[in-house]
């Protein structure tokens, strides 16, 4: 596994790369679902869901590219200044 961190313009970028089997296109739509895992053991499938939820709250995003038999690279983009920072709700 390789992890790459960088500060690029208005975003913080994190890339996580593995050299595993890649993501099967048949299940690709489900990888962000809470509790979904391709592994048989229970109690799995929460990591991507939690990261995706946190990124949504921060105004960030996560993408991936994967090739069967050649691994997967997840790219996470986190804005340095989330959209809600500095905004004040006015009551009146």
mmCIF file with all atom_site columns, C-alpha atoms in Angstrom:
data_model
loop_
_atom_site.group_PDB
_atom_site.id
_atom_site.type_symbol
_atom_site.label_atom_id
_atom_site.label_alt_id
_atom_site.label_comp_id
_atom_site.label_asym_id
_atom_site.label_entity_id
_atom_site.label_seq_id
_atom_site.pdbx_PDB_ins_code
_atom_site.Cartn_x
_atom_site.Cartn_y
_atom_site.Cartn_z
_atom_site.occupancy
_atom_site.B_iso_or_equiv
_atom_site.pdbx_formal_charge
_atom_site.auth_seq_id
_atom_site.auth_comp_id
_atom_site.auth_asym_id
_atom_site.auth_atom_id
_atom_site.pdbx_PDB_model_num
ATOM 1  C CA . UNK A 1 1  ? 0.000   0.000   0.000   1.00 0.00 ? 1  UNK A CA 1
ATOM 2  C CA . UNK A 1 2  ? 1.204   3.486   -0.862  1.00 0.00 ? 2  UNK A CA 1
ATOM 3  C CA . UNK A 1 3  ? -0.143  6.706   0.634   1.00 0.00 ? 3  UNK A CA 1
ATOM 4  C CA . UNK A 1 4  ? 0.505   10.094  -0.959  1.00 0.00 ? 4  UNK A CA 1
ATOM 5  C CA . UNK A 1 5  ? -0.382  13.416  0.719   1.00 0.00 ? 5  UNK A CA 1
ATOM 6  C CA . UNK A 1 6  ? -0.149  16.831  -0.890  1.00 0.00 ? 6  UNK A CA 1
ATOM 7  C CA . UNK A 1 7  ? -1.382  20.380  -0.556  1.00 0.00 ? 7  UNK A CA 1
ATOM 8  C CA . UNK A 1 8  ? -2.636  21.524  -3.967  1.00 0.00 ? 8  UNK A CA 1
ATOM 9  C CA . UNK A 1 9  ? -4.185  24.958  -4.389  1.00 0.00 ? 9  UNK A CA 1
ATOM 10 C CA . UNK A 1 10 ? -7.403  25.117  -2.381  1.00 0.00 ? 10 UNK A CA 1
ATOM 11 C CA . UNK A 1 11 ? -7.436  21.388  -1.570  1.00 0.00 ? 11 UNK A CA 1
ATOM 12 C CA . UNK A 1 12 ? -5.636  18.790  0.475   1.00 0.00 ? 12 UNK A CA 1
ATOM 13 C CA . UNK A 1 13 ? -5.176  15.622  -1.589  1.00 0.00 ? 13 UNK A CA 1
ATOM 14 C CA . UNK A 1 14 ? -4.765  12.101  -0.223  1.00 0.00 ? 14 UNK A CA 1
ATOM 15 C CA . UNK A 1 15 ? -4.146  9.147   -2.520  1.00 0.00 ? 15 UNK A CA 1
ATOM 16 C CA . UNK A 1 16 ? -4.180  5.588   -1.260  1.00 0.00 ? 16 UNK A CA 1
ATOM 17 C CA . UNK A 1 17 ? -2.985  2.923   -3.672  1.00 0.00 ? 17 UNK A CA 1
ATOM 18 C CA . UNK A 1 18 ? -2.903  -0.840  -3.329  1.00 0.00 ? 18 UNK A CA 1
ATOM 19 C CA . UNK A 1 19 ? -1.714  -3.597  -5.617  1.00 0.00 ? 19 UNK A CA 1
ATOM 20 C CA . UNK A 1 20 ? -4.633  -5.927  -4.954  1.00 0.00 ? 20 UNK A CA 1
ATOM 21 C CA . UNK A 1 21 ? -7.092  -7.446  -7.386  1.00 0.00 ? 21 UNK A CA 1
ATOM 22 C CA . UNK A 1 22 ? -8.926  -4.201  -8.103  1.00 0.00 ? 22 UNK A CA 1
ATOM 23 C CA . UNK A 1 23 ? -12.636 -3.503  -7.714  1.00 0.00 ? 23 UNK A CA 1
ATOM 24 C CA . UNK A 1 24 ? -14.941 -5.829  -9.589  1.00 0.00 ? 24 UNK A CA 1
ATOM 25 C CA . UNK A 1 25 ? -17.200 -3.694  -11.833 1.00 0.00 ? 25 UNK A CA 1
ATOM 26 C CA . UNK A 1 26 ? -20.157 -5.856  -10.731 1.00 0.00 ? 26 UNK A CA 1
ATOM 27 C CA . UNK A 1 27 ? -19.926 -4.476  -7.166  1.00 0.00 ? 27 UNK A CA 1
ATOM 28 C CA . UNK A 1 28 ? -18.411 -1.047  -7.925  1.00 0.00 ? 28 UNK A CA 1
ATOM 29 C CA . UNK A 1 29 ? -21.709 0.788   -7.340  1.00 0.00 ? 29 UNK A CA 1
ATOM 30 C CA . UNK A 1 30 ? -21.952 -0.646  -3.826  1.00 0.00 ? 30 UNK A CA 1
ATOM 31 C CA . UNK A 1 31 ? -18.491 0.039   -2.386  1.00 0.00 ? 31 UNK A CA 1
ATOM 32 C CA . UNK A 1 32 ? -19.652 3.144   -0.470  1.00 0.00 ? 32 UNK A CA 1
ATOM 33 C CA . UNK A 1 33 ? -22.666 1.403   1.090   1.00 0.00 ? 33 UNK A CA 1
ATOM 34 C CA . UNK A 1 34 ? -22.546 0.973   4.861   1.00 0.00 ? 34 UNK A CA 1
ATOM 35 C CA . UNK A 1 35 ? -21.873 -2.668  5.690   1.00 0.00 ? 35 UNK A CA 1
ATOM 36 C CA . UNK A 1 36 ? -20.940 -3.727  2.151   1.00 0.00 ? 36 UNK A CA 1
ATOM 37 C CA . UNK A 1 37 ? -17.824 -5.869  1.888   1.00 0.00 ? 37 UNK A CA 1
ATOM 38 C CA . UNK A 1 38 ? -16.509 -8.448  -0.520  1.00 0.00 ? 38 UNK A CA 1
ATOM 39 C CA . UNK A 1 39 ? -14.975 -10.300 2.435   1.00 0.00 ? 39 UNK A CA 1
ATOM 40 C CA . UNK A 1 40 ? -16.933 -13.096 4.087   1.00 0.00 ? 40 UNK A CA 1
ATOM 41 C CA . UNK A 1 41 ? -16.335 -12.139 7.718   1.00 0.00 ? 41 UNK A CA 1
ATOM 42 C CA . UNK A 1 42 ? -18.961 -9.947  9.384   1.00 0.00 ? 42 UNK A CA 1
ATOM 43 C CA . UNK A 1 43 ? -18.403 -6.551  10.956  1.00 0.00 ? 43 UNK A CA 1
ATOM 44 C CA . UNK A 1 44 ? -16.817 -5.090  7.824   1.00 0.00 ? 44 UNK A CA 1
ATOM 45 C CA . UNK A 1 45 ? -17.739 -2.529  5.213   1.00 0.00 ? 45 UNK A CA 1
ATOM 46 C CA . UNK A 1 46 ? -17.780 0.670   7.245   1.00 0.00 ? 46 UNK A CA 1
ATOM 47 C CA . UNK A 1 47 ? -14.553 2.469   6.282   1.00 0.00 ? 47 UNK A CA 1
ATOM 48 C CA . UNK A 1 48 ? -15.493 3.851   2.865   1.00 0.00 ? 48 UNK A CA 1
ATOM 49 C CA . UNK A 1 49 ? -18.954 4.776   4.109   1.00 0.00 ? 49 UNK A CA 1
ATOM 50 C CA . UNK A 1 50 ? -17.533 6.761   7.043   1.00 0.00 ? 50 UNK A CA 1
ATOM 51 C CA . UNK A 1 51 ? -14.930 8.525   4.911   1.00 0.00 ? 51 UNK A CA 1
ATOM 52 C CA . UNK A 1 52 ? -17.526 9.376   2.269   1.00 0.00 ? 52 UNK A CA 1
ATOM 53 C CA . UNK A 1 53 ? -19.911 10.821  4.905   1.00 0.00 ? 53 UNK A CA 1
ATOM 54 C CA . UNK A 1 54 ? -17.151 12.947  6.441   1.00 0.00 ? 54 UNK A CA 1
ATOM 55 C CA . UNK A 1 55 ? -16.125 14.237  3.029   1.00 0.00 ? 55 UNK A CA 1
ATOM 56 C CA . UNK A 1 56 ? -19.712 15.157  2.227   1.00 0.00 ? 56 UNK A CA 1
ATOM 57 C CA . UNK A 1 57 ? -19.900 17.248  5.409   1.00 0.00 ? 57 UNK A CA 1
ATOM 58 C CA . UNK A 1 58 ? -16.613 18.974  4.512   1.00 0.00 ? 58 UNK A CA 1
ATOM 59 C CA . UNK A 1 59 ? -17.552 19.604  0.885   1.00 0.00 ? 59 UNK A CA 1
ATOM 60 C CA . UNK A 1 60 ? -14.903 17.179  -0.336  1.00 0.00 ? 60 UNK A CA 1
ATOM 61 C CA . UNK A 1 61 ? -15.065 14.148  -2.544  1.00 0.00 ? 61 UNK A CA 1
ATOM 62 C CA . UNK A 1 62 ? -13.554 10.745  -3.129  1.00 0.00 ? 62 UNK A CA 1
ATOM 63 C CA . UNK A 1 63 ? -12.947 9.062   -6.461  1.00 0.00 ? 63 UNK A CA 1
ATOM 64 C CA . UNK A 1 64 ? -11.161 5.907   -7.464  1.00 0.00 ? 64 UNK A CA 1
ATOM 65 C CA . UNK A 1 65 ? -9.661  4.191   -10.450 1.00 0.00 ? 65 UNK A CA 1
ATOM 66 C CA . UNK A 1 66 ? -9.240  0.474   -10.552 1.00 0.00 ? 66 UNK A CA 1
ATOM 67 C CA . UNK A 1 67 ? -8.105  -2.173  -12.985 1.00 0.00 ? 67 UNK A CA 1
ATOM 68 C CA . UNK A 1 68 ? -8.855  -5.845  -12.534 1.00 0.00 ? 68 UNK A CA 1
ATOM 69 C CA . UNK A 1 69 ? -5.684  -7.511  -11.274 1.00 0.00 ? 69 UNK A CA 1
ATOM 70 C CA . UNK A 1 70 ? -3.761  -4.225  -11.081 1.00 0.00 ? 70 UNK A CA 1
ATOM 71 C CA . UNK A 1 71 ? -4.998  -2.602  -7.862  1.00 0.00 ? 71 UNK A CA 1
ATOM 72 C CA . UNK A 1 72 ? -6.960  0.493   -6.965  1.00 0.00 ? 72 UNK A CA 1
ATOM 73 C CA . UNK A 1 73 ? -6.132  4.132   -6.279  1.00 0.00 ? 73 UNK A CA 1
ATOM 74 C CA . UNK A 1 74 ? -8.518  6.165   -4.122  1.00 0.00 ? 74 UNK A CA 1
ATOM 75 C CA . UNK A 1 75 ? -8.150  9.944   -4.384  1.00 0.00 ? 75 UNK A CA 1
ATOM 76 C CA . UNK A 1 76 ? -9.595  12.096  -1.616  1.00 0.00 ? 76 UNK A CA 1
ATOM 77 C CA . UNK A 1 77 ? -9.957  15.845  -2.058  1.00 0.00 ? 77 UNK A CA 1
ATOM 78 C CA . UNK A 1 78 ? -10.613 17.935  1.052   1.00 0.00 ? 78 UNK A CA 1
ATOM 79 C CA . UNK A 1 79 ? -11.151 21.681  0.651   1.00 0.00 ? 79 UNK A CA 1
ATOM 80 C CA . UNK A 1 80 ? -8.952  23.742  2.952   1.00 0.00 ? 80 UNK A CA 1
ATOM 81 C CA . UNK A 1 81 ? -11.923 26.000  3.587   1.00 0.00 ? 81 UNK A CA 1
ATOM 82 C CA . UNK A 1 82 ? -15.147 23.997  3.675   1.00 0.00 ? 82 UNK A CA 1
ATOM 83 C CA . UNK A 1 83 ? -18.157 25.816  2.236   1.00 0.00 ? 83 UNK A CA 1
ATOM 84 C CA . UNK A 1 84 ? -19.810 26.229  5.653   1.00 0.00 ? 84 UNK A CA 1
ATOM 85 C CA . UNK A 1 85 ? -16.763 27.849  7.331   1.00 0.00 ? 85 UNK A CA 1
ATOM 86 C CA . UNK A 1 86 ? -17.177 31.561  7.845   1.00 0.00 ? 86 UNK A CA 1
ATOM 87 C CA . UNK A 1 87 ? -20.858 31.509  6.950   1.00 0.00 ? 87 UNK A CA 1
ATOM 88 C CA . UNK A 1 88 ? -23.132 32.833  9.637   1.00 0.00 ? 88 UNK A CA 1
ATOM 89 C CA . UNK A 1 89 ? -26.749 31.889  9.913   1.00 0.00 ? 89 UNK A CA 1
ATOM 90 C CA . UNK A 1 90 ? -28.892 34.910  10.557  1.00 0.00 ? 90 UNK A CA 1
ATOM 91 C CA . UNK A 1 91 ? -31.963 34.750  12.656  1.00 0.00 ? 91 UNK A CA 1
ATOM 92 C CA . UNK A 1 92 ? -34.414 37.523  12.499  1.00 0.00 ? 92 UNK A CA 1
#
